Amino acid sequence: MAQICSECAVRDQSLCGSLSDTELTTLNSIGRSRHLNRGETLVWAGDDALVCANLLSGVLKLSASTADGREQIVGLLYPADFVGRPFAEEAEHSITALTDVELCVFPRKGFENALETHARLERMLLRRTLCALDEARARMLMLGRKTAEEKVASFLIDMALHLARNTASRVTEFELPVTRAQIADVLGLTIETVSRQLTKLKRDRLIDLPTGRQVMILDRGALRLRSEAA
Amino acid sequence: MAQICSECAVRDQSLCGSLSDTELTTLNSIGRSRHLNRGETLVWAGDDALVCANLLSGVLKLSASTADGREQIVGLLYPADFVGRPFAEEAEHSITALTDVELCVFPRKGFENALETHARLERMLLRRTLCALDEARARMLMLGRKTAEEKVASFLIDMALHLARNTASRVTEFELPVTRAQIADVLGLTIETVSRQLTKLKRDRLIDLPTGRQVMILDRGALRLRSEAA
DNA sequence: CGGTGGCTTGACTGGTCTCAATAGATGTGG
DNA sequence: CCACATCTATTGAGACCAGTCAAGCCACCG
């Protein structure tokens, strides 16, 4: 590994933050830095699950598909998130870069050994997995029971939480790391419906869309209301 | 605890199966047997998360709701499944009995202590949680991208896996532990749509419905086809 | 310039929901 | 054992939300 863990961009927030510098030597020795270009896929669903990783920068999507090609994004991963599925021989989901991405990649078997050796690492992974499960289930409520407008509003609020810079005057502004098609795949909608709902929120002055990718949340309270009720 | 672990109905399949008889003394001392009647709720979403448990018999639902009362069932729990959410102060989901239920209940704090003491227990819980996450994500694909017919077919196949008795002649038969309303809440549909799709599958001779709750799968292959393609 | 990919908008379709009526199950008390 | 209430399930008619198909816009780029 070219760069050592103590210089890692996400040293404190990532799973590895649970380990001391000396404990990290094992992981350090098996970890490799890896870059993915926007659009590149790290793992295909159905492949052998060969790697785990920590996400250093960028955004990854986790996606599942039906036999005839309909796609659903089942999770988005942000810097410091853990990537991969220990203890499974075969990958259930594809993992694809939505932006350029930097990863710290471990061979799965080696990472599993580290889990068994370092109880604290295992404990942190358990906590993260439990949180990921809560999040997945919250998204099930959204997919099953929310309207298109509620879904889009929820998505924007969610994105703001992960990416937002707060400017003065209570306006939140950020740049979407995803296309309309990808938003649709997260929300279980079509591109056209996403576009129409965004236009509607803009027309109602809850948000502004200076460019296609730029989003300004003008009235977060109202947006939250639309994300929750009919 | 009235009955000791060595006599437990799910001793081998449950999380506790990872522990030796002597290791079990801790859990044994804090575990309490508990019965729930059909319809009773163990935990309400938003409550303090006070308990964890192992499910001994019956079926539980995990559910989330919007502010205006729309409900989504985000998971079903069967005998030997683990119940609850360690390391969270507040419950994210309601836990309700769909049938009469027997549980082995632990105070959450005590169970968390046991996790920290017994690495093998923690390891087994991690593996289960990872599997639960895979399952939740598979269900996200279903909720977001499948049609009503595909959803109902998927549900029946899923139920068969958990409950089925195989009779002669490749026919699978079981009794639904859930009402049409609950099926609808699992699939993100309405009662009426579920009923119509079941009738349709029956008319097409893929299944039979001798009574409202009894299901016979007549052609599993064809049913699987309908669960996957348009 | 023309080509490409991403986005928006419109017209139309159709699958699912809503509302409503009815029938079947189940349980209770007279 | 029956009358009745209640809960569950089925079925139909109509409305509506989101999907489909199609056209056009815009920014970017060779």
Short mmCIF file of C-alpha atoms (C1' of nucleotides) in Angstrom, two decimals:
data_model
loop_
_atom_site.label_atom_id
_atom_site.label_comp_id
_atom_site.label_asym_id
_atom_site.label_seq_id
_atom_site.Cartn_x
_atom_site.Cartn_y
_atom_site.Cartn_z
CA MET A 1 0.00 0.00 0.00
CA ALA A 2 1.56 3.19 -1.19
CA GLN A 3 0.14 5.43 1.50
CA ILE A 4 0.01 4.30 5.09
CA CYS A 5 -3.17 4.26 7.15
CA SER A 6 -2.18 7.12 9.39
CA GLU A 7 -2.41 9.38 6.35
CA CYS A 8 -5.76 7.97 5.24
CA ALA A 9 -8.36 10.56 4.30
CA VAL A 10 -11.09 8.74 6.23
CA ARG A 11 -8.93 7.28 9.00
CA ASP A 12 -11.22 8.44 11.78
CA GLN A 13 -14.63 7.83 10.27
CA SER A 14 -14.01 4.49 8.61
CA LEU A 15 -14.23 1.02 10.06
CA CYS A 16 -10.46 1.07 10.56
CA GLY A 17 -10.82 3.92 13.00
CA SER A 18 -11.52 1.28 15.63
CA LEU A 19 -7.98 -0.06 15.42
CA SER A 20 -4.76 1.26 16.87
CA ASP A 21 -1.83 2.02 14.59
CA THR A 22 -0.14 -1.23 15.54
CA GLU A 23 -3.27 -3.29 15.00
CA LEU A 24 -3.55 -1.76 11.57
CA THR A 25 -0.34 -3.34 10.35
CA THR A 26 -2.18 -6.48 9.22
CA LEU A 27 -4.76 -4.58 7.21
CA ASN A 28 -2.12 -2.17 6.00
CA SER A 29 -0.17 -5.06 4.53
CA ILE A 30 -3.08 -6.52 2.56
CA GLY A 31 -4.78 -3.25 1.55
CA ARG A 32 -4.30 -1.80 -1.92
CA SER A 33 -5.31 1.60 -3.15
CA ARG A 34 -7.55 1.55 -6.20
CA HIS A 35 -9.11 4.11 -8.48
CA LEU A 36 -12.37 3.71 -10.39
CA ASN A 37 -13.54 6.02 -13.14
CA ARG A 38 -17.10 7.24 -13.23
CA GLY A 39 -19.21 4.40 -14.61
CA GLU A 40 -16.71 1.63 -13.88
CA THR A 41 -18.00 -1.42 -12.05
CA LEU A 42 -16.03 -2.96 -9.17
CA VAL A 43 -18.21 -6.06 -8.76
CA TRP A 44 -20.92 -7.61 -10.94
CA ALA A 45 -23.88 -9.34 -9.31
CA GLY A 46 -23.26 -13.06 -9.50
CA ASP A 47 -19.47 -12.75 -9.58
CA ASP A 48 -17.31 -14.35 -6.94
CA ALA A 49 -17.12 -11.91 -4.05
CA LEU A 50 -13.38 -11.40 -4.01
CA VAL A 51 -12.97 -8.04 -2.34
CA CYS A 52 -14.02 -5.78 0.49
CA ALA A 53 -13.01 -2.15 0.71
CA ASN A 54 -13.27 1.20 2.39
CA LEU A 55 -14.52 4.05 0.27
CA LEU A 56 -12.08 6.95 0.46
CA SER A 57 -13.74 9.42 -1.90
CA GLY A 58 -16.58 9.55 -4.39
CA VAL A 59 -19.95 7.80 -4.50
CA LEU A 60 -20.76 4.16 -5.29
CA LYS A 61 -24.09 2.58 -6.13
CA LEU A 62 -25.24 -0.87 -5.07
CA SER A 63 -27.74 -2.23 -7.55
CA ALA A 64 -29.92 -5.26 -8.25
CA SER A 65 -31.66 -6.17 -11.48
CA THR A 66 -34.46 -8.37 -12.74
CA ALA A 67 -33.79 -10.93 -15.46
CA ASP A 68 -35.27 -8.62 -18.11
CA GLY A 69 -33.08 -5.68 -17.14
CA ARG A 70 -35.12 -3.50 -14.83
CA GLU A 71 -32.70 -2.02 -12.29
CA GLN A 72 -33.12 -0.94 -8.69
CA ILE A 73 -30.41 0.88 -6.77
CA VAL A 74 -30.48 -0.69 -3.31
CA GLY A 75 -27.91 1.54 -1.66
CA LEU A 76 -25.57 4.47 -2.11
CA LEU A 77 -22.14 4.49 -0.50
CA TYR A 78 -20.28 7.63 0.56
CA PRO A 79 -16.71 8.28 1.76
CA ALA A 80 -15.74 6.23 4.84
CA ASP A 81 -18.48 3.68 4.13
CA PHE A 82 -17.60 0.02 4.10
CA VAL A 83 -17.88 -1.75 0.75
CA GLY A 84 -18.52 -5.44 0.13
CA ARG A 85 -20.06 -8.47 1.75
CA PRO A 86 -17.90 -10.63 4.03
CA PHE A 87 -18.84 -14.30 4.37
CA ALA A 88 -20.59 -14.61 1.01
CA GLU A 89 -19.01 -16.52 -1.83
CA GLU A 90 -21.03 -14.78 -4.49
CA ALA A 91 -21.92 -11.10 -4.85
CA GLU A 92 -25.64 -10.35 -4.58
CA HIS A 93 -25.36 -6.87 -6.04
CA SER A 94 -23.32 -4.94 -8.54
CA ILE A 95 -21.09 -2.17 -7.23
CA THR A 96 -20.53 0.70 -9.64
CA ALA A 97 -18.86 4.10 -9.40
CA LEU A 98 -21.20 7.08 -9.87
CA THR A 99 -18.32 9.53 -9.67
CA ASP A 100 -14.60 8.98 -9.85
CA VAL A 101 -13.79 6.93 -6.79
CA GLU A 102 -10.83 6.10 -4.56
CA LEU A 103 -10.94 2.85 -2.62
CA CYS A 104 -8.79 0.98 -0.13
CA VAL A 105 -9.35 -2.60 -1.25
CA PHE A 106 -8.77 -5.81 0.73
CA PRO A 107 -8.98 -9.42 -0.45
CA ARG A 108 -12.17 -10.73 1.13
CA LYS A 109 -10.51 -13.72 2.81
CA GLY A 110 -7.81 -11.55 4.30
CA PHE A 111 -10.39 -9.12 5.58
CA GLU A 112 -12.38 -11.95 7.13
CA ASN A 113 -9.25 -13.10 8.94
CA ALA A 114 -8.77 -9.60 10.26
CA LEU A 115 -12.37 -9.63 11.50
CA GLU A 116 -11.74 -12.83 13.44
CA THR A 117 -8.51 -11.52 14.89
CA HIS A 118 -9.69 -8.05 15.86
CA ALA A 119 -12.87 -8.15 17.90
CA ARG A 120 -13.20 -4.40 17.78
CA LEU A 121 -13.21 -4.41 14.00
CA GLU A 122 -15.95 -7.01 14.03
CA ARG A 123 -17.92 -4.99 16.55
CA MET A 124 -17.76 -1.87 14.42
CA LEU A 125 -18.81 -3.76 11.32
CA LEU A 126 -21.77 -5.23 13.21
CA ARG A 127 -22.90 -1.76 14.24
CA ARG A 128 -22.54 -0.45 10.73
CA THR A 129 -24.43 -3.40 9.29
CA LEU A 130 -27.26 -2.90 11.76
CA CYS A 131 -27.49 0.76 10.71
CA ALA A 132 -27.42 -0.21 7.03
CA LEU A 133 -30.28 -2.60 7.72
CA ASP A 134 -32.32 0.15 9.36
CA GLU A 135 -31.65 2.36 6.37
CA ALA A 136 -32.63 -0.34 3.89
CA ARG A 137 -35.88 -0.87 5.73
CA ALA A 138 -36.64 2.83 5.79
CA ARG A 139 -36.16 2.77 2.05
CA MET A 140 -38.59 -0.14 1.80
CA LEU A 141 -41.28 2.08 3.30
CA MET A 142 -40.44 4.71 0.73
CA LEU A 143 -40.51 2.31 -2.21
CA GLY A 144 -43.68 0.57 -1.15
CA ARG A 145 -45.84 3.34 0.18
CA LYS A 146 -44.73 6.78 -0.94
CA THR A 147 -45.95 8.74 -3.95
CA ALA A 148 -43.61 10.02 -6.64
CA GLU A 149 -43.58 13.49 -5.11
CA GLU A 150 -42.79 12.13 -1.65
CA LYS A 151 -40.02 9.96 -3.07
CA VAL A 152 -38.32 12.83 -4.86
CA ALA A 153 -38.60 15.11 -1.83
CA SER A 154 -37.18 12.37 0.40
CA PHE A 155 -34.31 11.85 -1.99
CA LEU A 156 -33.37 15.53 -2.01
CA ILE A 157 -33.42 15.73 1.78
CA ASP A 158 -31.31 12.61 1.97
CA MET A 159 -28.81 13.97 -0.51
CA ALA A 160 -28.63 17.25 1.37
CA LEU A 161 -27.71 15.36 4.53
CA HIS A 162 -24.78 13.73 2.80
CA LEU A 163 -23.52 16.50 0.56
CA ALA A 164 -24.84 19.80 1.76
CA ARG A 165 -22.97 22.99 2.23
CA ASN A 166 -25.07 25.39 4.24
CA THR A 167 -24.79 28.85 2.89
CA ALA A 168 -26.14 31.86 4.69
CA SER A 169 -29.91 32.46 4.87
CA ARG A 170 -30.99 28.87 5.51
CA VAL A 171 -30.49 27.85 1.89
CA THR A 172 -28.91 24.47 1.32
CA GLU A 173 -27.04 23.91 -1.90
CA PHE A 174 -25.31 20.91 -3.42
CA GLU A 175 -24.43 19.17 -6.65
CA LEU A 176 -26.10 15.88 -7.49
CA PRO A 177 -23.58 13.08 -8.04
CA VAL A 178 -26.23 11.21 -10.04
CA THR A 179 -28.16 11.51 -13.30
CA ARG A 180 -31.95 11.61 -13.49
CA ALA A 181 -31.86 7.98 -14.57
CA GLN A 182 -29.99 7.05 -11.42
CA ILE A 183 -32.36 9.01 -9.21
CA ALA A 184 -35.16 7.07 -10.89
CA ASP A 185 -33.37 3.81 -10.13
CA VAL A 186 -33.02 4.76 -6.48
CA LEU A 187 -36.67 5.73 -6.13
CA GLY A 188 -38.31 3.03 -8.24
CA LEU A 189 -39.60 5.58 -10.77
CA THR A 190 -38.89 6.53 -14.40
CA ILE A 191 -36.69 9.38 -15.62
CA GLU A 192 -39.70 11.31 -16.84
CA THR A 193 -41.53 11.13 -13.54
CA VAL A 194 -38.45 12.28 -11.63
CA SER A 195 -38.03 15.19 -14.01
CA ARG A 196 -41.68 16.20 -13.71
CA GLN A 197 -41.60 16.08 -9.91
CA LEU A 198 -38.42 18.16 -9.78
CA THR A 199 -40.00 20.71 -12.08
CA LYS A 200 -43.07 20.80 -9.86
CA LEU A 201 -41.01 21.37 -6.70
CA LYS A 202 -39.16 24.13 -8.52
CA ARG A 203 -42.41 25.73 -9.75
CA ASP A 204 -43.68 25.69 -6.15
CA ARG A 205 -40.46 27.46 -5.00
CA LEU A 206 -39.38 24.70 -2.60
CA ILE A 207 -36.18 24.19 -4.55
CA ASP A 208 -34.25 25.80 -7.37
CA LEU A 209 -32.31 24.09 -10.15
CA PRO A 210 -29.79 26.61 -11.51
CA THR A 211 -28.28 23.93 -13.74
CA GLY A 212 -29.30 20.32 -14.30
CA ARG A 213 -27.10 19.03 -11.53
CA GLN A 214 -27.12 21.92 -9.07
CA VAL A 215 -29.80 21.89 -6.38
CA MET A 216 -30.77 24.62 -3.92
CA ILE A 217 -33.24 23.77 -1.21
CA LEU A 218 -35.20 26.97 -0.62
CA ASP A 219 -37.71 25.75 1.95
CA ARG A 220 -36.51 22.72 3.78
CA GLY A 221 -39.51 22.56 6.10
CA ALA A 222 -41.98 22.47 3.25
CA LEU A 223 -39.83 19.93 1.43
CA ARG A 224 -39.81 17.71 4.50
CA LEU A 225 -43.60 17.98 4.69
CA ARG A 226 -43.93 16.79 1.11
CA SER A 227 -41.60 13.89 1.82
CA GLU A 228 -43.84 12.56 4.55
CA ALA A 229 -47.50 13.22 3.87
CA ALA A 230 -49.80 12.87 0.90
CA MET B 1 -36.39 -18.93 32.92
CA ALA B 2 -38.71 -21.83 33.42
CA GLN B 3 -37.18 -24.06 30.79
CA ILE B 4 -33.47 -24.35 30.34
CA CYS B 5 -31.72 -23.77 27.05
CA SER B 6 -30.83 -27.39 26.47
CA GLU B 7 -34.54 -28.06 26.07
CA CYS B 8 -35.09 -25.10 23.76
CA ALA B 9 -37.13 -25.82 20.65
CA VAL B 10 -34.75 -23.85 18.44
CA ARG B 11 -31.53 -24.55 20.35
CA ASP B 12 -29.58 -25.59 17.26
CA GLN B 13 -30.84 -23.11 14.68
CA SER B 14 -30.94 -19.97 16.82
CA LEU B 15 -28.18 -17.53 17.57
CA CYS B 16 -27.59 -19.32 20.87
CA GLY B 17 -26.58 -22.43 18.99
CA SER B 18 -23.12 -20.90 18.75
CA LEU B 19 -22.59 -21.17 22.50
CA SER B 20 -21.69 -24.14 24.65
CA ASP B 21 -23.96 -25.15 27.52
CA THR B 22 -21.67 -23.50 30.03
CA GLU B 23 -21.41 -20.28 28.03
CA LEU B 24 -25.18 -20.20 27.96
CA THR B 25 -25.49 -19.77 31.70
CA THR B 26 -25.27 -15.98 31.39
CA LEU B 27 -28.01 -15.76 28.80
CA ASN B 28 -30.01 -18.42 30.58
CA SER B 29 -30.05 -16.31 33.70
CA ILE B 30 -31.35 -13.16 32.01
CA GLY B 31 -33.70 -14.80 29.50
CA ARG B 32 -37.42 -14.96 30.14
CA SER B 33 -40.02 -16.92 28.26
CA ARG B 34 -42.86 -14.81 26.87
CA HIS B 35 -46.07 -15.47 25.01
CA LEU B 36 -47.77 -13.08 22.58
CA ASN B 37 -51.29 -13.51 21.28
CA ARG B 38 -52.00 -13.01 17.61
CA GLY B 39 -52.17 -9.27 17.03
CA GLU B 40 -50.24 -8.28 20.14
CA THR B 41 -47.35 -5.86 19.70
CA LEU B 42 -44.01 -6.45 21.43
CA VAL B 43 -42.44 -3.11 20.50
CA TRP B 44 -43.89 0.09 19.04
CA ALA B 45 -41.81 2.17 16.64
CA GLY B 46 -40.41 5.10 18.59
CA ASP B 47 -40.44 3.28 21.94
CA ASP B 48 -37.28 2.75 23.93
CA ALA B 49 -35.68 -0.42 22.60
CA LEU B 50 -35.69 -2.40 25.82
CA VAL B 51 -35.56 -6.00 24.62
CA CYS B 52 -33.99 -8.46 22.26
CA ALA B 53 -35.26 -11.99 21.81
CA ASN B 54 -35.15 -15.28 20.00
CA LEU B 55 -38.34 -16.36 18.27
CA LEU B 56 -39.27 -19.87 19.41
CA SER B 57 -42.52 -20.37 17.49
CA GLY B 58 -44.97 -18.38 15.39
CA VAL B 59 -44.46 -15.48 12.98
CA LEU B 60 -43.68 -11.83 13.73
CA LYS B 61 -43.92 -8.82 11.47
CA LEU B 62 -41.56 -5.85 11.44
CA SER B 63 -43.34 -2.76 10.18
CA ALA B 64 -42.80 0.92 9.44
CA SER B 65 -45.45 3.59 8.88
CA THR B 66 -45.81 7.03 7.39
CA ALA B 67 -47.19 9.87 9.49
CA ASP B 68 -50.61 9.51 7.88
CA GLY B 69 -50.86 5.81 8.61
CA ARG B 70 -49.76 3.99 5.47
CA GLU B 71 -47.96 0.85 6.61
CA GLN B 72 -45.16 -1.18 5.08
CA ILE B 73 -44.07 -4.53 6.48
CA VAL B 74 -40.27 -4.46 6.24
CA GLY B 75 -39.60 -7.99 7.43
CA LEU B 76 -41.14 -11.24 8.58
CA LEU B 77 -39.54 -13.28 11.35
CA TYR B 78 -39.82 -17.06 11.68
CA PRO B 79 -38.85 -19.52 14.44
CA ALA B 80 -35.14 -19.33 15.41
CA ASP B 81 -34.85 -15.81 14.01
CA PHE B 82 -33.31 -13.11 16.13
CA VAL B 83 -35.61 -10.29 17.23
CA GLY B 84 -34.66 -6.75 18.11
CA ARG B 85 -32.00 -4.15 17.46
CA PRO B 86 -28.95 -4.10 19.73
CA PHE B 87 -27.12 -0.78 20.15
CA ALA B 88 -30.11 1.42 19.35
CA GLU B 89 -31.83 3.40 22.10
CA GLU B 90 -35.05 3.76 20.19
CA ALA B 91 -36.95 1.20 18.12
CA GLU B 92 -37.17 2.04 14.41
CA HIS B 93 -39.94 -0.45 13.71
CA SER B 94 -42.93 -1.99 15.39
CA ILE B 95 -42.79 -5.71 16.13
CA THR B 96 -46.17 -7.45 16.11
CA ALA B 97 -47.31 -11.07 16.34
CA LEU B 98 -49.08 -12.39 13.23
CA THR B 99 -49.81 -15.71 14.93
CA ASP B 100 -49.59 -16.75 18.56
CA VAL B 101 -45.91 -16.49 19.38
CA GLU B 102 -43.42 -17.85 21.90
CA LEU B 103 -40.29 -15.80 22.57
CA CYS B 104 -37.17 -16.04 24.68
CA VAL B 105 -36.71 -12.42 25.70
CA PHE B 106 -33.56 -10.71 26.98
CA PRO B 107 -33.12 -7.19 28.34
CA ARG B 108 -31.27 -5.36 25.59
CA LYS B 109 -28.43 -4.17 27.82
CA GLY B 110 -27.86 -7.64 29.17
CA PHE B 111 -27.82 -9.06 25.68
CA GLU B 112 -25.33 -6.44 24.57
CA ASN B 113 -23.07 -7.44 27.44
CA ALA B 114 -23.32 -11.04 26.33
CA LEU B 115 -22.32 -9.96 22.82
CA GLU B 116 -19.20 -8.27 24.13
CA THR B 117 -18.30 -11.23 26.28
CA HIS B 118 -18.92 -13.99 23.75
CA ALA B 119 -17.16 -13.31 20.47
CA ARG B 120 -18.84 -16.26 18.82
CA LEU B 121 -22.28 -14.87 19.63
CA GLU B 122 -21.28 -11.57 18.07
CA ARG B 123 -19.92 -13.33 15.02
CA MET B 124 -23.15 -15.23 14.47
CA LEU B 125 -25.21 -12.09 14.87
CA LEU B 126 -23.03 -10.31 12.32
CA ARG B 127 -23.59 -13.10 9.81
CA ARG B 128 -27.31 -13.05 10.39
CA THR B 129 -27.47 -9.31 10.06
CA LEU B 130 -25.55 -9.44 6.78
CA CYS B 131 -28.04 -12.00 5.47
CA ALA B 132 -30.97 -9.89 6.67
CA LEU B 133 -29.48 -6.95 4.78
CA ASP B 134 -29.23 -9.00 1.58
CA GLU B 135 -32.83 -10.02 2.02
CA ALA B 136 -33.99 -6.47 2.64
CA ARG B 137 -32.25 -5.34 -0.51
CA ALA B 138 -33.77 -8.13 -2.57
CA ARG B 139 -37.10 -6.90 -1.31
CA MET B 140 -36.23 -3.37 -2.42
CA LEU B 141 -35.92 -4.65 -5.98
CA MET B 142 -39.31 -6.26 -5.63
CA LEU B 143 -40.98 -3.16 -4.19
CA GLY B 144 -39.44 -0.77 -6.68
CA ARG B 145 -39.46 -2.67 -9.92
CA LYS B 146 -41.86 -5.61 -9.94
CA THR B 147 -45.48 -5.64 -11.11
CA ALA B 148 -48.36 -6.70 -8.88
CA GLU B 149 -48.42 -10.18 -10.42
CA GLU B 150 -44.68 -10.64 -9.94
CA LYS B 151 -44.93 -9.45 -6.36
CA VAL B 152 -47.69 -11.88 -5.44
CA ALA B 153 -45.92 -14.79 -7.17
CA SER B 154 -42.67 -13.90 -5.36
CA PHE B 155 -44.49 -13.78 -2.06
CA LEU B 156 -46.01 -17.23 -2.51
CA ILE B 157 -42.67 -18.78 -3.43
CA ASP B 158 -41.10 -17.11 -0.43
CA MET B 159 -43.80 -18.37 1.89
CA ALA B 160 -43.48 -21.87 0.48
CA LEU B 161 -39.77 -21.85 1.32
CA HIS B 162 -40.52 -21.07 4.94
CA LEU B 163 -43.66 -23.08 5.56
CA ALA B 164 -44.04 -25.72 2.91
CA ARG B 165 -44.95 -29.32 3.36
CA ASN B 166 -44.35 -31.25 0.16
CA THR B 167 -47.15 -33.64 -0.55
CA ALA B 168 -46.90 -36.29 -3.21
CA SER B 169 -46.89 -35.30 -6.89
CA ARG B 170 -44.74 -32.16 -6.66
CA VAL B 171 -47.57 -30.13 -5.14
CA THR B 172 -46.58 -27.79 -2.35
CA GLU B 173 -49.16 -26.87 0.24
CA PHE B 174 -49.20 -24.52 3.20
CA GLU B 175 -51.37 -22.26 5.29
CA LEU B 176 -50.80 -18.51 5.11
CA PRO B 177 -50.03 -17.02 8.53
CA VAL B 178 -51.17 -13.64 7.20
CA THR B 179 -54.34 -11.89 6.03
CA ARG B 180 -54.70 -10.34 2.58
CA ALA B 181 -54.15 -6.95 4.20
CA GLN B 182 -50.83 -8.11 5.59
CA ILE B 183 -49.76 -9.56 2.25
CA ALA B 184 -50.58 -6.18 0.76
CA ASP B 185 -48.45 -4.47 3.41
CA VAL B 186 -45.52 -6.75 2.60
CA LEU B 187 -45.78 -6.16 -1.14
CA GLY B 188 -46.63 -2.47 -1.19
CA LEU B 189 -50.05 -3.11 -2.76
CA THR B 190 -53.70 -2.88 -1.72
CA ILE B 191 -55.89 -5.71 -0.47
CA GLU B 192 -57.95 -5.65 -3.64
CA THR B 193 -54.97 -5.94 -5.95
CA VAL B 194 -53.59 -8.88 -3.95
CA SER B 195 -56.96 -10.61 -4.09
CA ARG B 196 -57.27 -10.06 -7.83
CA GLN B 197 -53.79 -11.39 -8.54
CA LEU B 198 -54.40 -14.48 -6.41
CA THR B 199 -57.64 -15.11 -8.27
CA LYS B 200 -55.80 -14.72 -11.54
CA LEU B 201 -53.09 -17.22 -10.55
CA LYS B 202 -55.81 -19.61 -9.48
CA ARG B 203 -57.75 -19.16 -12.74
CA ASP B 204 -54.53 -19.93 -14.64
CA ARG B 205 -54.07 -23.15 -12.58
CA LEU B 206 -50.71 -22.17 -11.12
CA ILE B 207 -52.11 -22.36 -7.61
CA ASP B 208 -55.26 -23.46 -5.84
CA LEU B 209 -56.96 -21.79 -2.88
CA PRO B 210 -59.14 -24.43 -1.19
CA THR B 211 -59.96 -21.99 1.61
CA GLY B 212 -59.00 -18.37 2.07
CA ARG B 213 -55.84 -19.22 3.96
CA GLN B 214 -54.83 -22.54 2.40
CA VAL B 215 -52.50 -22.39 -0.60
CA MET B 216 -51.47 -25.19 -2.97
CA ILE B 217 -48.76 -24.47 -5.50
CA LEU B 218 -49.66 -26.54 -8.55
CA ASP B 219 -46.92 -25.42 -10.93
CA ARG B 220 -43.94 -24.04 -9.15
CA GLY B 221 -41.91 -23.53 -12.31
CA ALA B 222 -44.56 -21.39 -13.93
CA LEU B 223 -45.03 -19.48 -10.68
CA ARG B 224 -41.32 -18.76 -10.52
CA LEU B 225 -41.43 -17.50 -14.10
CA ARG B 226 -44.18 -15.05 -13.21
CA SER B 227 -42.21 -13.87 -10.20
CA GLU B 228 -39.30 -12.82 -12.35
CA ALA B 229 -40.37 -11.60 -15.78
CA ALA B 230 -43.00 -9.22 -17.06
"C1'" DC C 1 -20.90 22.06 -37.35
"C1'" DG C 2 -23.32 17.61 -36.45
"C1'" DG C 3 -23.43 14.00 -32.99
"C1'" DT C 4 -24.20 12.50 -28.44
"C1'" DG C 5 -26.01 12.10 -23.85
"C1'" DG C 6 -28.76 14.16 -20.46
"C1'" DC C 7 -32.99 16.56 -19.51
"C1'" DT C 8 -37.66 18.39 -20.18
"C1'" DT C 9 -42.25 18.41 -21.82
"C1'" DG C 10 -46.58 16.72 -24.02
"C1'" DA C 11 -50.12 13.30 -25.31
"C1'" DC C 12 -51.75 9.03 -24.41
"C1'" DT C 13 -52.10 4.42 -22.11
"C1'" DG C 14 -52.72 1.37 -18.62
"C1'" DG C 15 -51.93 -0.70 -14.15
"C1'" DT C 16 -53.11 0.00 -9.64
"C1'" DC C 17 -55.94 2.46 -6.32
"C1'" DT C 18 -60.39 3.98 -4.60
"C1'" DC C 19 -64.95 3.38 -3.55
"C1'" DA C 20 -68.73 0.39 -3.07
"C1'" DA C 21 -71.50 -3.76 -2.87
"C1'" DT C 22 -71.66 -8.48 -1.70
"C1'" DA C 23 -70.45 -12.84 0.07
"C1'" DG C 24 -68.15 -15.86 3.21
"C1'" DA C 25 -66.01 -16.88 7.92
"C1'" DT C 26 -65.89 -16.55 12.64
"C1'" DG C 27 -67.48 -15.72 17.06
"C1'" DT C 28 -71.00 -14.33 20.66
"C1'" DG C 29 -75.00 -14.48 23.22
"C1'" DG C 30 -79.81 -15.45 23.50
"C1'" DC D 1 -79.14 -23.86 17.12
"C1'" DC D 2 -79.94 -19.57 15.22
"C1'" DA D 3 -79.59 -14.36 14.91
"C1'" DC D 4 -76.41 -11.05 14.67
"C1'" DA D 5 -72.18 -8.43 14.56
"C1'" DT D 6 -67.64 -8.37 12.95
"C1'" DC D 7 -63.90 -9.42 10.29
"C1'" DT D 8 -62.07 -11.05 5.94
"C1'" DA D 9 -62.20 -11.76 1.11
"C1'" DT D 10 -63.96 -11.20 -3.57
"C1'" DT D 11 -65.56 -8.61 -7.42
"C1'" DG D 12 -66.92 -4.62 -10.25
"C1'" DA D 13 -66.86 0.27 -11.99
"C1'" DG D 14 -64.46 4.27 -12.45
"C1'" DA D 15 -60.60 7.58 -11.41
"C1'" DC D 16 -55.98 8.75 -11.29
"C1'" DC D 17 -51.09 8.37 -10.90
"C1'" DA D 18 -47.17 6.98 -13.04
"C1'" DG D 19 -45.43 4.62 -17.22
"C1'" DT D 20 -44.77 4.69 -22.29
"C1'" DC D 21 -43.80 6.75 -26.49
"C1'" DA D 22 -42.29 10.61 -28.92
"C1'" DA D 23 -40.48 15.20 -29.89
"C1'" DG D 24 -37.46 18.76 -28.90
"C1'" DC D 25 -34.00 21.40 -26.05
"C1'" DC D 26 -29.52 22.12 -24.19
"C1'" DA D 27 -24.63 21.64 -23.15
"C1'" DC D 28 -20.69 19.51 -24.39
"C1'" DC D 29 -17.25 17.79 -27.59
"C1'" DG D 30 -14.98 15.90 -31.34
#
